[in-house]
Amino acid sequence: MQGRFEEVVAPLLIVHGGDDVVCDPACAEDLYRWASSADKTIKVYGPWNVASARR
């Protein structure tokens, strides 16, 4: 999918935990930049990951 992310044109919302150790937040920022969507938003929350926010 990484090689084709510029083909994404649907509205896009990326929500990422700032301290995620599985997927570096920089990867989410790359996906945001590469997507061709006119309507796109990225939210990086931290200093925790999204899974720990559900407690």
PDB file of N, CA and C in Angstrom, residues 6-40:
ATOM      1  N   GLU A   6      -0.380   7.657  -2.892  1.00  0.00           N
ATOM      2  CA  GLU A   6      -0.731   8.885  -3.622  1.00  0.00           C
ATOM      3  C   GLU A   6      -2.039   8.717  -4.388  1.00  0.00           C
ATOM      4  N   GLU A   7      -2.526   7.481  -4.525  1.00  0.00           N
ATOM      5  CA  GLU A   7      -3.794   7.229  -5.200  1.00  0.00           C
ATOM      6  C   GLU A   7      -4.998   7.437  -4.274  1.00  0.00           C
ATOM      7  N   VAL A   8      -4.765   7.620  -2.987  1.00  0.00           N
ATOM      8  CA  VAL A   8      -5.863   7.820  -2.036  1.00  0.00           C
ATOM      9  C   VAL A   8      -6.431   9.219  -2.240  1.00  0.00           C
ATOM     10  N   VAL A   9      -7.705   9.272  -2.642  1.00  0.00           N
ATOM     11  CA  VAL A   9      -8.357  10.565  -2.881  1.00  0.00           C
ATOM     12  C   VAL A   9      -9.582  10.749  -2.000  1.00  0.00           C
ATOM     13  N   ALA A  10      -9.972   9.721  -1.269  1.00  0.00           N
ATOM     14  CA  ALA A  10     -11.114   9.817  -0.354  1.00  0.00           C
ATOM     15  C   ALA A  10     -10.724  10.668   0.852  1.00  0.00           C
ATOM     16  N   PRO A  11     -11.710  11.258   1.538  1.00  0.00           N
ATOM     17  CA  PRO A  11     -11.391  11.979   2.769  1.00  0.00           C
ATOM     18  C   PRO A  11     -10.604  11.071   3.718  1.00  0.00           C
ATOM     19  N   LEU A  12      -9.628  11.638   4.380  1.00  0.00           N
ATOM     20  CA  LEU A  12      -8.695  10.839   5.171  1.00  0.00           C
ATOM     21  C   LEU A  12      -8.487  11.465   6.542  1.00  0.00           C
ATOM     22  N   LEU A  13      -8.609  10.631   7.583  1.00  0.00           N
ATOM     23  CA  LEU A  13      -8.315  11.047   8.954  1.00  0.00           C
ATOM     24  C   LEU A  13      -7.298  10.067   9.510  1.00  0.00           C
ATOM     25  N   ILE A  14      -6.152  10.578   9.923  1.00  0.00           N
ATOM     26  CA  ILE A  14      -5.107   9.758  10.541  1.00  0.00           C
ATOM     27  C   ILE A  14      -5.000  10.195  11.992  1.00  0.00           C
ATOM     28  N   VAL A  15      -5.183   9.251  12.926  1.00  0.00           N
ATOM     29  CA  VAL A  15      -5.054   9.511  14.354  1.00  0.00           C
ATOM     30  C   VAL A  15      -3.950   8.605  14.864  1.00  0.00           C
ATOM     31  N   HIS A  16      -2.947   9.198  15.516  1.00  0.00           N
ATOM     32  CA  HIS A  16      -1.773   8.427  15.909  1.00  0.00           C
ATOM     33  C   HIS A  16      -1.312   8.827  17.300  1.00  0.00           C
ATOM     34  N   GLY A  17      -0.826   7.866  18.060  1.00  0.00           N
ATOM     35  CA  GLY A  17      -0.274   8.138  19.381  1.00  0.00           C
ATOM     36  C   GLY A  17       1.175   8.583  19.268  1.00  0.00           C
ATOM     37  N   GLY A  18       1.514   9.635  19.951  1.00  0.00           N
ATOM     38  CA  GLY A  18       2.858  10.205  19.858  1.00  0.00           C
ATOM     39  C   GLY A  18       3.962   9.292  20.352  1.00  0.00           C
ATOM     40  N   ASP A  19       3.654   8.381  21.277  1.00  0.00           N
ATOM     41  CA  ASP A  19       4.665   7.466  21.811  1.00  0.00           C
ATOM     42  C   ASP A  19       4.494   6.044  21.307  1.00  0.00           C
ATOM     43  N   ASP A  20       3.818   5.861  20.186  1.00  0.00           N
ATOM     44  CA  ASP A  20       3.603   4.524  19.630  1.00  0.00           C
ATOM     45  C   ASP A  20       4.954   3.891  19.311  1.00  0.00           C
ATOM     46  N   VAL A  21       5.191   2.690  19.842  1.00  0.00           N
ATOM     47  CA  VAL A  21       6.474   2.008  19.606  1.00  0.00           C
ATOM     48  C   VAL A  21       6.375   0.990  18.470  1.00  0.00           C
ATOM     49  N   VAL A  22       5.162   0.715  17.984  1.00  0.00           N
ATOM     50  CA  VAL A  22       4.982  -0.227  16.882  1.00  0.00           C
ATOM     51  C   VAL A  22       5.123   0.494  15.545  1.00  0.00           C
ATOM     52  N   CYS A  23       4.512   1.641  15.440  1.00  0.00           N
ATOM     53  CA  CYS A  23       4.573   2.431  14.203  1.00  0.00           C
ATOM     54  C   CYS A  23       4.989   3.857  14.577  1.00  0.00           C
ATOM     55  N   ASP A  24       6.150   4.245  14.145  1.00  0.00           N
ATOM     56  CA  ASP A  24       6.690   5.571  14.435  1.00  0.00           C
ATOM     57  C   ASP A  24       5.738   6.656  13.916  1.00  0.00           C
ATOM     58  N   PRO A  25       5.465   7.691  14.714  1.00  0.00           N
ATOM     59  CA  PRO A  25       4.601   8.783  14.254  1.00  0.00           C
ATOM     60  C   PRO A  25       5.071   9.411  12.937  1.00  0.00           C
ATOM     61  N   ALA A  26       6.346   9.350  12.652  1.00  0.00           N
ATOM     62  CA  ALA A  26       6.859   9.892  11.386  1.00  0.00           C
ATOM     63  C   ALA A  26       6.257   9.154  10.190  1.00  0.00           C
ATOM     64  N   CYS A  27       5.934   7.874  10.369  1.00  0.00           N
ATOM     65  CA  CYS A  27       5.297   7.103   9.295  1.00  0.00           C
ATOM     66  C   CYS A  27       3.905   7.652   8.996  1.00  0.00           C
ATOM     67  N   ALA A  28       3.166   8.001  10.035  1.00  0.00           N
ATOM     68  CA  ALA A  28       1.838   8.575   9.841  1.00  0.00           C
ATOM     69  C   ALA A  28       1.946   9.924   9.127  1.00  0.00           C
ATOM     70  N   GLU A  29       2.953  10.698   9.468  1.00  0.00           N
ATOM     71  CA  GLU A  29       3.154  11.989   8.809  1.00  0.00           C
ATOM     72  C   GLU A  29       3.514  11.801   7.338  1.00  0.00           C
ATOM     73  N   ASP A  30       4.297  10.766   7.027  1.00  0.00           N
ATOM     74  CA  ASP A  30       4.615  10.449   5.629  1.00  0.00           C
ATOM     75  C   ASP A  30       3.355  10.097   4.851  1.00  0.00           C
ATOM     76  N   LEU A  31       2.513   9.244   5.443  1.00  0.00           N
ATOM     77  CA  LEU A  31       1.266   8.862   4.780  1.00  0.00           C
ATOM     78  C   LEU A  31       0.395  10.081   4.518  1.00  0.00           C
ATOM     79  N   TYR A  32       0.344  10.981   5.471  1.00  0.00           N
ATOM     80  CA  TYR A  32      -0.434  12.211   5.300  1.00  0.00           C
ATOM     81  C   TYR A  32       0.096  13.024   4.115  1.00  0.00           C
ATOM     82  N   ARG A  33       1.394  13.183   4.047  1.00  0.00           N
ATOM     83  CA  ARG A  33       2.004  13.954   2.945  1.00  0.00           C
ATOM     84  C   ARG A  33       1.767  13.288   1.597  1.00  0.00           C
ATOM     85  N   TRP A  34       1.879  11.979   1.542  1.00  0.00           N
ATOM     86  CA  TRP A  34       1.777  11.245   0.273  1.00  0.00           C
ATOM     87  C   TRP A  34       0.350  11.159  -0.250  1.00  0.00           C
ATOM     88  N   ALA A  35      -0.649  11.165   0.622  1.00  0.00           N
ATOM     89  CA  ALA A  35      -2.038  11.020   0.172  1.00  0.00           C
ATOM     90  C   ALA A  35      -2.448  12.222  -0.670  1.00  0.00           C
ATOM     91  N   SER A  36      -3.162  11.952  -1.741  1.00  0.00           N
ATOM     92  CA  SER A  36      -3.617  13.016  -2.646  1.00  0.00           C
ATOM     93  C   SER A  36      -4.958  13.608  -2.244  1.00  0.00           C
ATOM     94  N   SER A  37      -5.544  13.121  -1.173  1.00  0.00           N
ATOM     95  CA  SER A  37      -6.862  13.595  -0.725  1.00  0.00           C
ATOM     96  C   SER A  37      -6.869  15.104  -0.550  1.00  0.00           C
ATOM     97  N   ALA A  38      -7.928  15.721  -1.030  1.00  0.00           N
ATOM     98  CA  ALA A  38      -8.087  17.165  -0.814  1.00  0.00           C
ATOM     99  C   ALA A  38      -8.523  17.441   0.625  1.00  0.00           C
ATOM    100  N   ASP A  39      -9.273  16.500   1.207  1.00  0.00           N
ATOM    101  CA  ASP A  39      -9.786  16.623   2.579  1.00  0.00           C
ATOM    102  C   ASP A  39      -9.046  15.615   3.448  1.00  0.00           C
ATOM    103  N   LYS A  40      -7.998  16.075   4.111  1.00  0.00           N
ATOM    104  CA  LYS A  40      -7.222  15.161   4.961  1.00  0.00           C
ATOM    105  C   LYS A  40      -6.795  15.872   6.237  1.00  0.00           C
TER     106      LYS A  40
END
